[in-house]
Amino acid sequence: MMPAGAAASRVPAGIEAVLRDPGFWGDNAAVIGLLVIGVAFSLLTPFFLTWGNISDLLVSASILVVLATAQQFAIVTAGIDLSIAANLPWAAVVFGLVYTGGFGIPAAIVAAIAAGMIVGVVNGLIIAKLRVNDFIATLGMLGVMNGVALIVSDGQSFSVSSPFLQALALGSIGPIRYFYLIAIVIALAAHFLFTRTAFGTHVLATGGNRDAARNMGIPVDRMRIAVYVINGALVGLAAILLVARTGGSDPSLQTSQLLSSIASVVLGGSSLFGGRAAVLGTVAGALVLTTLLNGFTLLQVSEFYQPMAVGIVVIAAAVLSRLQR
Amino acid sequence: MSEAMPVLEVRGLRKSFGAVDALVGAELICPAGEVTALVGDNGAGKSTLIRCITGVYPPDGGAIAFKGAPIGFASPTEARALGIETVYQDLALVEDLTVWQNMYLNREVEHGIGPFRWLDRRRMIAETEAKLERLLVNMPPVRAKVRRLSGGQRQSIAIGRAASWGSALVIMDEPTAALGVRERGAVEALIGRLRGEGVAQLVISHDLEQVMRISDSVWVMRRGRTIARWRTREVDRTRIVAAIAGAEG
Ligand SMILES: Nc1ncnc2c1ncn2[C@@H]1O[C@H](COP(=O)(O)OP(=O)(O)O)[C@@H](O)[C@H]1O
Ligand SMILES: [Mg+2]
């Protein structure tokens, strides 16, 4: 018979084994990072762990969550979307022009999402049909769409206000703000798509082993176009959120949103080589980046330190992810 | 030479890649319930022939007949719909997907309400287990990602997948090249089992001992052309080696 002490020490031993497994740290880098940062800020300032602040934090993470999910679709096929930095303001400008032109909110919403999707279609066609590398194709579209957005807006940002946008930016169902409700729904839908549908499985297969997918009869070119179309639609949606939050349409490049979207996906544990989609990790990654900024603001750390901290976190996560199973 | 009804018949098949003539006159007959071995040096055109038969490459000329009817496979999907399954040299497995996801890749079983469709995971997992258990000696966990399996296990999954779907013809490109002796034995047992079930099997192999053990007929390719064919029991290893090297036919 086993002494009582030995039996009691077995549970901690199991946990210890998990903690000693480097794969555990690699697979859950973003969630662990989020916990560590959260605990640190809670100890450093009493203002961090209040419902008001957490709610603000989630609201400011929402646009990034939608953009990072969009980025996830490109990255899962071993691609990347650099054109997000221009597609986002382009779709925002289209939204603003259609709405201020008097066509109403429903038309503006449809137009913004269609504007984002058109960029996605073009990206997908250049990549899958013209066989241009994803990086180059979307780098090209970054320039093209930046120019188009500047031309149609005459380089001016203009204010767009409507009761609908105000309700979207500030309204809530009970304690839950519409803003992050939308982000949560998008992330869960993407997670469902990748884990529970044939389409998602075919996308993963296309990203993981394109030749195998082709051999199994999966139309890999169509899959690669489809992910950029979904990506574009999500960027269009993010643009609507952006207009609601900032109260205007601004044609200038959104470079930091682009970098943060890539960083979120990397933090979340998805491989840049494709085939692996960790949507919930990506959400955690976006929350890590937003929490860092939120905590630094509360602690009144100079904003000059913020990009540095984000950069260090991304590199640390990339190192951790080498431990992945 | 007496032959059962051919499932597959290839005549004068030609295929070029730019200046490279990969096939200049390939012939092949695969009867039901038989194992047909295809041998030849590296670059002889064996893989290209298979890819033409399975619709990966469109041939430049010649004819392919399946169960007596001429076909021009436009895609691997059409070939599979007719019951031709292939185990490629690279196995065509996706490492980041699980065993059951690979088993059902592009053949997913779904639930659905109207346009909303989602995976029937439970059924695919259970049926993967049932199918592989019937065929394999050494059963890997069906929920594990293929990344975590050994080379032998991967090979078994790929063959198990082809065997459980391919009703008429299973094509294997060097099915045991990467395996140890015991795993090779298991694969050969699997091939024997499928032969008993009346499946036509086409096996590319460099292992002539194995060809002598498992096949009913041997076809030799050289420089894109079929240069010799025998019933296996009417030939010996030395003559096959000579043909491969170009000393015969
Ligand atoms: N996709 C391709 N593009 C160009 N040449 C190819 C391609 N596939 C095969 N070849 C060439 O065709 C010839 C036959 O190759 P292959 O069918 O792979 O022979 P085997 O499988 O018998 O070794 C070789 O010269 C090879 O280099
Ligand atoms: Mg070959």
Coordinates of C-alpha atoms and ligand atoms in Angstrom, one line a residue:
Chain A
M1 CA 0.0 0.0 0.0
M2 CA 1.1 3.5 -0.8
P3 CA 1.7 5.9 2.1
A4 CA -0.8 8.8 2.2
G5 CA 2.0 11.3 1.6
A6 CA 2.9 9.7 -1.7
A7 CA -0.6 9.7 -3.0
A8 CA -1.1 13.3 -2.0
S9 CA 2.1 14.3 -3.8
R10 CA 0.9 12.7 -7.1
V11 CA -1.3 15.5 -8.2
P12 CA 1.4 18.2 -7.8
A13 CA 3.8 15.8 -9.6
G14 CA 1.3 15.7 -12.5
I15 CA 1.1 19.5 -12.6
E16 CA 4.9 19.7 -12.3
A17 CA 5.2 17.4 -15.3
V18 CA 3.0 19.7 -17.3
L19 CA 4.9 22.7 -16.2
R20 CA 8.2 21.0 -17.0
D21 CA 7.0 20.2 -20.6
P22 CA 8.4 23.1 -22.7
G23 CA 5.5 22.4 -25.2
F24 CA 3.0 23.6 -22.6
W25 CA 4.7 27.0 -22.5
G26 CA 5.1 27.2 -26.2
D27 CA 1.4 26.3 -27.0
N28 CA 0.0 28.7 -24.4
A29 CA 2.5 31.6 -24.6
A30 CA -0.1 34.3 -25.3
V31 CA -2.5 33.2 -22.5
I32 CA 0.4 32.8 -20.0
G33 CA 1.7 36.2 -21.1
L34 CA -1.7 37.8 -20.6
L35 CA -2.0 36.3 -17.1
V36 CA 1.5 37.5 -16.1
I37 CA 1.0 41.0 -17.5
G38 CA -2.5 41.2 -15.9
V39 CA -1.2 40.1 -12.5
A40 CA 1.7 42.5 -12.7
F41 CA -0.5 45.5 -13.6
S42 CA -3.0 44.6 -10.8
L43 CA -0.2 44.7 -8.3
L44 CA 1.3 47.9 -9.6
T45 CA -1.9 49.9 -9.8
P46 CA -5.3 49.6 -8.2
F47 CA -6.9 51.1 -11.3
F48 CA -6.1 48.2 -13.5
L49 CA -8.5 45.5 -12.2
T50 CA -11.7 47.4 -12.2
W51 CA -14.7 46.6 -14.4
G52 CA -14.6 50.0 -16.0
N53 CA -10.9 49.6 -17.0
I54 CA -11.3 46.0 -18.2
S55 CA -14.3 47.1 -20.3
D56 CA -12.3 50.0 -21.8
L57 CA -9.5 47.6 -22.5
L58 CA -11.8 45.1 -24.3
V59 CA -13.3 47.9 -26.3
S60 CA -9.9 49.2 -27.4
A61 CA -8.8 45.6 -28.2
S62 CA -11.9 44.9 -30.4
I63 CA -10.7 46.4 -33.7
L64 CA -7.3 44.7 -33.3
V65 CA -9.1 41.3 -32.6
V66 CA -11.1 41.6 -35.9
L67 CA -7.9 42.7 -37.8
A68 CA -5.8 39.9 -36.3
T69 CA -8.5 37.4 -37.2
A70 CA -8.4 38.7 -40.7
Q71 CA -4.6 38.4 -40.6
Q72 CA -5.0 34.8 -39.3
F73 CA -6.8 33.8 -42.5
A74 CA -3.9 34.9 -44.6
I75 CA -1.2 33.5 -42.3
V76 CA -2.9 30.1 -42.0
T77 CA -2.2 29.5 -45.7
A78 CA 1.4 30.5 -45.2
G79 CA 0.5 33.9 -46.6
I80 CA 0.5 37.4 -45.0
D81 CA -1.5 40.5 -45.6
L82 CA 0.5 43.7 -45.6
S83 CA -2.3 45.6 -47.4
I84 CA -4.3 45.7 -44.2
A85 CA -2.6 49.0 -43.4
A86 CA -4.2 50.6 -46.5
N87 CA -7.3 48.4 -46.9
L88 CA -8.5 49.5 -43.5
P89 CA -8.5 53.3 -44.2
W90 CA -9.7 52.7 -47.8
A91 CA -12.8 50.8 -46.5
A92 CA -13.3 53.5 -43.8
V93 CA -13.1 56.3 -46.5
V94 CA -15.7 54.4 -48.6
F95 CA -17.9 54.1 -45.6
G96 CA -17.6 57.8 -44.9
L97 CA -18.2 58.8 -48.5
V98 CA -21.3 56.7 -48.9
Y99 CA -22.8 57.8 -45.6
T100 CA -22.0 61.5 -46.0
G101 CA -23.3 61.2 -49.6
G102 CA -26.7 60.5 -48.0
F103 CA -27.1 56.9 -48.9
G104 CA -27.8 55.8 -45.3
I105 CA -26.1 53.5 -42.8
P106 CA -27.1 50.1 -44.3
A107 CA -25.6 51.1 -47.7
A108 CA -22.5 52.5 -46.1
I109 CA -22.0 49.2 -44.2
V110 CA -22.4 47.1 -47.3
A111 CA -20.1 49.4 -49.2
A112 CA -17.3 49.3 -46.6
I113 CA -17.4 45.5 -46.4
A114 CA -17.6 45.2 -50.2
A115 CA -14.6 47.7 -50.5
G116 CA -12.6 45.5 -48.2
M117 CA -13.6 42.3 -50.0
I118 CA -12.7 43.8 -53.4
V119 CA -9.1 44.3 -52.1
G120 CA -9.2 40.7 -50.8
V121 CA -10.3 39.4 -54.2
V122 CA -7.6 41.3 -56.0
N123 CA -5.0 40.1 -53.5
G124 CA -6.2 36.5 -53.9
L125 CA -6.2 36.6 -57.7
I126 CA -2.7 38.1 -57.8
I127 CA -1.4 35.5 -55.4
A128 CA -3.2 32.3 -56.6
K129 CA -3.6 33.0 -60.3
L130 CA -0.6 35.2 -61.2
R131 CA 1.6 33.2 -58.7
V132 CA 3.0 36.3 -57.0
N133 CA 4.4 35.7 -53.5
D134 CA 1.9 36.8 -50.8
F135 CA 4.3 39.3 -49.3
I136 CA 5.0 41.0 -52.6
A137 CA 1.4 41.0 -53.8
T138 CA 0.0 42.6 -50.6
L139 CA 3.0 45.0 -50.4
G140 CA 2.0 46.1 -53.9
M141 CA -1.6 46.4 -52.9
L142 CA -0.6 48.4 -49.8
G143 CA 0.8 51.1 -52.1
V144 CA -2.1 50.9 -54.6
M145 CA -4.9 51.1 -52.0
N146 CA -3.1 53.8 -50.0
G147 CA -3.1 55.9 -53.2
V148 CA -6.7 55.1 -54.1
A149 CA -7.8 56.0 -50.6
L150 CA -6.0 59.4 -50.8
I151 CA -7.3 60.1 -54.2
V152 CA -11.0 59.4 -53.5
S153 CA -10.8 61.3 -50.2
D154 CA -8.6 64.1 -51.6
G155 CA -6.3 63.4 -48.8
Q156 CA -8.6 64.8 -46.2
S157 CA -10.0 63.1 -43.2
F158 CA -13.6 64.0 -42.6
S159 CA -16.0 63.5 -39.6
V160 CA -18.8 61.0 -39.9
S161 CA -21.3 61.0 -37.1
S162 CA -24.6 59.2 -36.8
P163 CA -26.8 57.9 -34.0
F164 CA -26.0 54.4 -35.2
L165 CA -22.3 54.9 -35.0
Q166 CA -22.6 56.4 -31.5
A167 CA -24.7 53.5 -30.4
L168 CA -22.2 51.1 -31.9
A169 CA -19.3 52.8 -30.2
L170 CA -20.9 53.3 -26.8
G171 CA -23.9 51.1 -26.5
S172 CA -24.1 47.8 -24.7
I173 CA -26.3 44.8 -23.9
G174 CA -26.3 44.8 -20.1
P175 CA -22.6 45.2 -19.2
I176 CA -21.4 43.9 -22.5
R177 CA -20.5 46.5 -25.0
Y178 CA -21.5 46.0 -28.7
F179 CA -17.9 46.6 -29.7
Y180 CA -16.3 43.6 -28.1
L181 CA -19.4 41.5 -28.6
I182 CA -18.8 41.9 -32.3
A183 CA -15.1 41.0 -31.9
I184 CA -16.0 37.9 -29.8
V185 CA -18.6 36.7 -32.3
I186 CA -16.1 37.1 -35.2
A187 CA -13.3 35.2 -33.3
L188 CA -15.7 32.4 -32.3
A189 CA -17.0 32.1 -35.8
A190 CA -13.4 31.9 -37.2
H191 CA -12.5 29.3 -34.5
F192 CA -15.6 27.3 -35.4
L193 CA -14.8 27.5 -39.1
F194 CA -11.3 26.1 -38.6
T195 CA -12.1 23.4 -36.2
R196 CA -15.6 22.3 -37.2
T197 CA -16.2 22.7 -40.9
A198 CA -14.9 21.1 -44.1
F199 CA -14.1 24.4 -45.5
G200 CA -11.8 25.3 -42.6
T201 CA -10.2 21.8 -42.8
H202 CA -9.4 22.4 -46.4
V203 CA -7.9 25.8 -45.7
L204 CA -5.7 24.2 -43.0
A205 CA -4.7 21.5 -45.4
T206 CA -3.9 24.0 -48.1
G207 CA -1.7 25.9 -45.7
G208 CA -0.1 22.8 -44.1
N209 CA 0.7 20.8 -47.2
R210 CA -0.4 22.3 -50.5
D211 CA 0.7 19.4 -52.6
A212 CA -1.1 16.9 -50.4
A213 CA -4.2 19.1 -50.5
R214 CA -4.1 19.2 -54.2
N215 CA -3.5 15.5 -54.4
M216 CA -6.6 14.9 -52.3
G217 CA -8.6 17.0 -54.8
I218 CA -8.9 20.2 -52.8
P219 CA -9.0 23.2 -55.1
V220 CA -6.1 25.0 -53.5
D221 CA -6.1 28.1 -55.7
R222 CA -9.8 28.7 -54.8
M223 CA -9.0 28.1 -51.1
R224 CA -6.2 30.7 -51.2
I225 CA -8.5 33.2 -52.9
A226 CA -11.2 32.5 -50.4
V227 CA -9.1 33.3 -47.4
Y228 CA -8.2 36.7 -48.8
V229 CA -11.8 37.4 -49.6
I230 CA -12.8 36.6 -46.0
N231 CA -9.8 38.6 -44.8
G232 CA -10.9 41.6 -46.9
A233 CA -14.5 41.4 -45.5
L234 CA -13.2 41.4 -42.0
V235 CA -11.0 44.4 -42.7
G236 CA -14.1 46.1 -44.0
L237 CA -15.9 45.3 -40.8
A238 CA -12.9 46.6 -38.7
A239 CA -13.1 49.8 -40.8
I240 CA -16.7 50.4 -39.7
L241 CA -15.7 49.9 -36.0
L242 CA -12.8 52.3 -36.6
V243 CA -15.1 55.0 -38.0
A244 CA -17.5 54.5 -35.1
R245 CA -14.7 54.8 -32.5
T246 CA -12.8 57.7 -34.0
G247 CA -15.9 59.5 -35.4
G248 CA -14.4 60.0 -38.8
S249 CA -12.8 58.6 -41.9
D250 CA -9.1 59.1 -42.2
P251 CA -7.3 58.0 -45.4
S252 CA -3.8 57.8 -43.8
L253 CA -2.0 54.4 -43.5
Q254 CA -2.7 52.3 -40.4
T255 CA 0.7 50.9 -40.1
S256 CA 0.6 50.2 -36.3
Q257 CA -2.6 48.2 -36.8
L258 CA -0.9 46.1 -39.4
L259 CA 2.1 45.4 -37.2
S260 CA -0.1 44.6 -34.2
S261 CA -2.3 42.3 -36.3
I262 CA 0.8 40.2 -37.3
A263 CA 2.2 40.4 -33.8
S264 CA -1.1 39.1 -32.3
V265 CA -1.2 36.1 -34.6
V266 CA 2.5 35.3 -33.9
L267 CA 1.9 35.7 -30.1
G268 CA -1.1 33.4 -30.4
G269 CA 1.1 30.5 -31.6
S270 CA 0.0 30.2 -35.2
S271 CA 2.9 29.2 -37.5
L272 CA 3.9 31.7 -40.1
F273 CA 4.6 28.7 -42.3
G274 CA 0.9 28.0 -42.4
G275 CA -1.3 25.0 -41.5
R276 CA -2.0 26.0 -38.0
A277 CA -4.8 28.3 -36.8
A278 CA -4.9 29.3 -33.2
V279 CA -7.8 31.8 -33.3
L280 CA -8.2 31.9 -29.5
G281 CA -4.5 32.3 -29.1
T282 CA -4.6 35.2 -31.6
V283 CA -7.3 36.8 -29.5
A284 CA -5.1 36.4 -26.4
G285 CA -2.2 37.9 -28.4
A286 CA -4.3 41.0 -29.3
L287 CA -5.3 41.3 -25.6
V288 CA -1.6 41.1 -24.5
L289 CA -0.7 44.0 -26.8
T290 CA -3.7 46.1 -25.8
T291 CA -3.2 45.3 -22.1
L292 CA 0.4 46.5 -22.3
L293 CA -0.6 49.8 -23.7
N294 CA -3.5 50.1 -21.2
G295 CA -1.3 49.3 -18.2
F296 CA 1.5 51.7 -19.3
T297 CA -1.0 54.5 -19.7
L298 CA -2.4 53.8 -16.2
L299 CA 1.2 53.8 -14.8
Q300 CA 1.9 56.9 -16.8
V301 CA 4.9 55.4 -18.4
S302 CA 6.0 57.6 -21.3
E303 CA 4.4 56.4 -24.5
F304 CA 7.8 56.4 -26.1
Y305 CA 8.5 53.1 -24.2
Q306 CA 5.3 51.4 -25.4
P307 CA 6.4 50.3 -28.9
M308 CA 9.7 49.0 -27.4
A309 CA 7.8 46.9 -24.9
V310 CA 5.5 45.5 -27.6
G311 CA 8.5 44.6 -29.7
I312 CA 10.2 42.8 -26.8
V313 CA 7.0 40.8 -26.0
V314 CA 6.7 39.7 -29.7
I315 CA 10.3 38.5 -29.8
A316 CA 9.9 36.7 -26.5
A317 CA 6.8 35.0 -27.7
A318 CA 8.5 33.9 -30.9
V319 CA 11.3 32.4 -28.8
L320 CA 8.7 30.6 -26.7
S321 CA 6.9 29.3 -29.7
R322 CA 10.0 27.4 -30.8
L323 CA 9.2 25.2 -27.8
Q324 CA 5.9 24.3 -29.4
R325 CA 4.7 20.7 -29.7
Chain B
M1 CA -0.9 -15.2 -70.8
S2 CA -4.3 -15.5 -69.2
E3 CA -5.7 -12.4 -67.6
A4 CA -8.8 -11.4 -65.6
M5 CA -10.9 -8.4 -66.9
P6 CA -8.5 -5.4 -66.8
V7 CA -9.6 -2.6 -64.5
L8 CA -7.0 -0.3 -66.0
E9 CA -5.5 -0.3 -69.5
V10 CA -2.9 2.2 -70.7
R11 CA -1.8 2.4 -74.3
G12 CA 1.0 4.5 -75.8
L13 CA 0.9 7.2 -73.2
R14 CA 3.0 10.3 -73.8
K15 CA 3.9 13.3 -71.6
S16 CA 6.5 16.0 -71.8
F17 CA 7.6 18.7 -69.4
G18 CA 9.0 21.3 -71.7
A19 CA 12.1 19.7 -73.3
V20 CA 11.9 16.7 -71.0
D21 CA 10.0 13.7 -72.5
A22 CA 8.9 11.9 -69.3
L23 CA 6.7 9.4 -71.1
V24 CA 7.1 8.4 -74.8
G25 CA 5.1 5.2 -75.0
A26 CA 3.9 3.8 -71.7
E27 CA 1.8 0.7 -71.5
L28 CA 0.1 -0.9 -68.5
I29 CA -2.7 -3.4 -67.7
C30 CA -4.0 -3.9 -64.2
P31 CA -6.5 -6.7 -63.7
A32 CA -8.9 -7.0 -60.8
G33 CA -7.7 -9.1 -57.8
E34 CA -4.1 -8.8 -58.9
V35 CA -1.0 -7.0 -57.8
T36 CA 0.7 -5.4 -60.8
A37 CA 4.3 -4.3 -60.1
L38 CA 5.8 -1.4 -62.0
V39 CA 9.6 -1.2 -62.0
G40 CA 12.4 0.9 -63.6
D41 CA 15.3 3.1 -62.8
N42 CA 15.0 6.6 -61.3
G43 CA 13.6 8.9 -63.9
A44 CA 12.1 6.1 -66.0
G45 CA 8.7 7.8 -65.8
K46 CA 6.9 5.7 -63.2
S47 CA 5.7 8.6 -61.1
T48 CA 4.7 10.6 -64.1
L49 CA 2.7 7.6 -65.5
I50 CA 0.8 7.4 -62.2
R51 CA 0.1 11.1 -62.1
C52 CA -1.4 10.8 -65.6
I53 CA -3.6 7.9 -64.6
T54 CA -4.9 9.7 -61.5
G55 CA -5.6 13.0 -63.3
V56 CA -2.8 15.1 -61.8
Y57 CA -1.2 15.7 -65.2
P58 CA -3.1 15.7 -68.5
P59 CA -1.3 13.3 -70.9
D60 CA -0.1 14.7 -74.3
G61 CA -1.2 11.5 -76.1
G62 CA -2.2 7.9 -75.9
A63 CA -5.2 6.3 -74.2
I64 CA -6.3 5.3 -70.8
A65 CA -9.3 3.0 -70.3
F66 CA -10.9 2.3 -67.0
K67 CA -13.1 -0.8 -66.8
G68 CA -13.1 -0.9 -70.6
A69 CA -14.3 2.7 -71.1
P70 CA -11.8 5.3 -72.4
I71 CA -11.3 8.2 -70.0
G72 CA -9.6 11.5 -69.9
F73 CA -9.3 12.3 -66.2
A74 CA -9.5 16.0 -65.8
S75 CA -8.7 16.0 -62.1
P76 CA -7.8 13.8 -59.2
T77 CA -11.3 14.2 -57.9
E78 CA -12.8 12.5 -61.0
A79 CA -10.3 9.7 -60.7
R80 CA -11.2 9.2 -57.1
A81 CA -14.9 9.3 -57.9
L82 CA -14.4 6.3 -60.1
G83 CA -12.6 4.4 -57.4
I84 CA -8.9 5.0 -58.1
E85 CA -6.9 5.8 -54.9
T86 CA -3.3 6.7 -54.8
V87 CA -0.6 6.6 -52.1
Y88 CA 2.0 9.1 -53.2
Q89 CA 5.6 8.8 -52.4
D90 CA 5.2 11.9 -50.2
L91 CA 2.1 10.3 -48.7
A92 CA -0.1 13.3 -49.2
L93 CA -0.7 13.6 -45.4
V94 CA -1.1 17.0 -43.7
E95 CA 1.1 16.9 -40.6
D96 CA -0.9 19.5 -38.6
L97 CA -4.2 17.6 -39.1
T98 CA -5.2 14.6 -37.1
V99 CA -5.3 11.0 -38.4
W100 CA -9.1 11.1 -38.8
Q101 CA -8.9 14.5 -40.5
N102 CA -6.4 13.1 -43.0
M103 CA -8.5 10.0 -43.5
Y104 CA -11.6 12.1 -44.4
L105 CA -9.7 14.9 -46.1
N106 CA -12.0 16.2 -48.8
R107 CA -14.5 13.4 -48.0
E108 CA -15.8 15.0 -44.8
V109 CA -19.0 13.7 -43.3
E110 CA -21.2 16.7 -42.3
H111 CA -24.2 17.6 -40.3
G112 CA -26.3 20.4 -41.7
I113 CA -29.3 22.6 -41.6
G114 CA -29.9 24.3 -44.9
P115 CA -26.7 26.0 -46.0
F116 CA -25.1 25.6 -42.5
R117 CA -22.9 22.5 -42.5
W118 CA -20.5 21.4 -39.8
L119 CA -18.3 18.3 -39.3
D120 CA -19.7 15.1 -37.9
R121 CA -16.6 14.6 -35.9
R122 CA -17.8 11.7 -33.8
R123 CA -18.8 9.6 -36.8
M124 CA -15.5 10.3 -38.7
I125 CA -13.5 9.4 -35.6
A126 CA -15.4 6.2 -35.0
E127 CA -15.3 5.1 -38.6
T128 CA -11.6 5.9 -39.0
E129 CA -11.0 3.6 -36.0
A130 CA -13.1 0.9 -37.5
K131 CA -11.6 1.1 -41.0
L132 CA -8.0 1.2 -39.9
E133 CA -8.5 -1.5 -37.2
R134 CA -9.6 -3.9 -40.0
L135 CA -6.6 -3.2 -42.1
L136 CA -3.7 -2.4 -39.8
V137 CA -1.7 -4.5 -37.4
N138 CA -0.3 -1.5 -35.5
M139 CA -3.1 1.0 -34.9
P140 CA -2.0 4.6 -34.2
P141 CA -4.3 6.9 -32.1
V142 CA -6.8 8.5 -34.6
R143 CA -7.0 11.8 -32.7
A144 CA -3.3 12.4 -32.8
K145 CA -1.8 14.8 -35.2
V146 CA 0.1 13.1 -38.0
R147 CA 3.1 15.2 -37.0
R148 CA 3.5 13.0 -33.9
L149 CA 3.5 9.7 -35.7
S150 CA 6.4 7.6 -36.8
G151 CA 7.3 7.1 -40.5
G152 CA 5.8 3.6 -40.4
Q153 CA 2.6 4.8 -38.8
R154 CA 2.3 7.5 -41.4
Q155 CA 2.8 5.1 -44.3
S156 CA 0.1 2.8 -42.7
I157 CA -2.4 5.7 -42.5
A158 CA -1.8 6.7 -46.1
I159 CA -2.3 3.1 -47.4
G160 CA -5.2 2.5 -45.0
R161 CA -6.8 5.7 -46.3
A162 CA -6.3 4.6 -50.0
A163 CA -7.4 1.1 -49.3
S164 CA -10.6 2.0 -47.4
W165 CA -11.8 4.4 -50.1
G166 CA -10.4 2.8 -53.3
S167 CA -12.9 0.3 -54.4
A168 CA -11.5 -0.6 -57.9
L169 CA -7.8 0.4 -58.1
V170 CA -5.2 1.3 -55.4
I171 CA -1.9 2.7 -56.6
M172 CA 1.1 2.8 -54.4
D173 CA 4.4 4.6 -55.1
E174 CA 7.1 2.8 -53.2
P175 CA 4.9 1.9 -50.3
T176 CA 7.6 0.3 -48.1
A177 CA 10.7 2.2 -49.1
A178 CA 10.9 4.1 -45.7
L179 CA 9.9 1.2 -43.5
G180 CA 11.6 -1.3 -41.2
V181 CA 11.3 -5.1 -41.8
R182 CA 8.3 -5.5 -39.4
E183 CA 6.3 -2.6 -40.8
R184 CA 7.1 -3.8 -44.3
G185 CA 5.6 -7.1 -43.5
A186 CA 2.5 -5.5 -42.2
V187 CA 2.1 -3.5 -45.4
E188 CA 2.6 -6.6 -47.5
A189 CA 0.0 -8.3 -45.5
L190 CA -2.3 -5.4 -46.1
I191 CA -1.7 -5.7 -49.9
G192 CA -2.4 -9.4 -49.7
R193 CA -5.7 -8.8 -47.9
L194 CA -6.8 -6.2 -50.5
R195 CA -5.9 -8.7 -53.3
G196 CA -8.2 -11.2 -51.7
E197 CA -11.0 -8.7 -51.8
G198 CA -10.7 -8.3 -55.6
V199 CA -9.0 -4.9 -55.6
A200 CA -6.6 -4.2 -58.5
Q201 CA -3.4 -2.9 -57.1
L202 CA -0.5 -1.1 -58.9
V203 CA 2.7 -1.1 -56.9
I204 CA 5.9 0.8 -57.8
S205 CA 8.8 -0.8 -56.0
H206 CA 12.6 -0.8 -56.2
D207 CA 12.7 -3.9 -54.0
L208 CA 12.7 -6.8 -56.4
E209 CA 12.5 -9.4 -53.7
Q210 CA 9.3 -7.8 -52.7
V211 CA 8.1 -7.7 -56.3
M212 CA 8.7 -11.4 -56.5
R213 CA 6.8 -12.0 -53.2
I214 CA 3.7 -9.9 -53.7
S215 CA 3.0 -9.3 -57.4
D216 CA 1.2 -11.3 -60.1
S217 CA 2.8 -9.4 -63.1
V218 CA 5.8 -7.2 -63.6
W219 CA 6.1 -4.3 -66.0
V220 CA 9.4 -2.6 -66.7
M221 CA 9.8 1.0 -67.7
R222 CA 12.9 2.6 -69.2
R223 CA 13.3 6.2 -70.4
G224 CA 9.6 6.8 -70.6
R225 CA 8.7 3.6 -72.4
T226 CA 7.4 0.2 -71.3
I227 CA 10.0 -2.2 -72.5
A228 CA 9.0 -5.6 -70.9
R229 CA 6.2 -7.4 -69.1
W230 CA 5.9 -10.8 -67.5
R231 CA 3.8 -13.0 -65.3
T232 CA 5.8 -12.9 -62.1
R233 CA 5.9 -16.7 -61.7
E234 CA 7.4 -17.0 -65.2
V235 CA 10.3 -14.7 -64.6
D236 CA 13.3 -14.4 -62.2
R237 CA 15.1 -11.5 -60.6
T238 CA 18.1 -11.5 -62.9
R239 CA 16.0 -11.0 -66.0
I240 CA 14.1 -8.1 -64.4
V241 CA 17.4 -6.5 -63.4
A242 CA 18.7 -6.9 -66.9
A243 CA 15.6 -5.3 -68.4
I244 CA 15.8 -2.3 -66.0
A245 CA 19.4 -1.8 -67.0
G246 CA 18.4 -1.8 -70.7
A247 CA 19.9 -5.2 -71.6
E248 CA 16.6 -6.6 -72.7
G249 CA 13.4 -5.5 -74.6
Ligands
LIG1 N1 6.8 18.1 -62.8 C1 7.9 17.9 -63.6 N2 8.5 18.8 -64.2 C2 9.6 18.6 -65.0 N3 10.1 17.4 -65.2 C3 9.6 16.3 -64.5 C4 8.4 16.5 -63.7 N4 8.1 15.3 -63.2 C5 9.0 14.4 -63.7 N5 9.9 15.0 -64.5 C6 10.9 14.4 -65.2 O1 10.4 13.3 -65.9 C7 11.2 12.2 -65.9 C8 10.5 11.0 -65.2 O2 10.4 11.3 -63.8 P1 9.5 10.4 -62.9 O3 8.2 10.1 -63.5 O4 9.6 11.0 -61.5 O5 10.4 9.0 -62.8 P2 10.4 7.8 -61.8 O6 9.2 8.0 -60.9 O7 10.4 6.6 -62.6 O8 11.7 8.0 -61.0 C9 12.5 12.6 -65.2 O9 13.4 13.0 -66.1 C10 12.0 13.8 -64.3 O10 13.1 14.7 -64.1
MG2 MG 9.2 8.3 -58.7

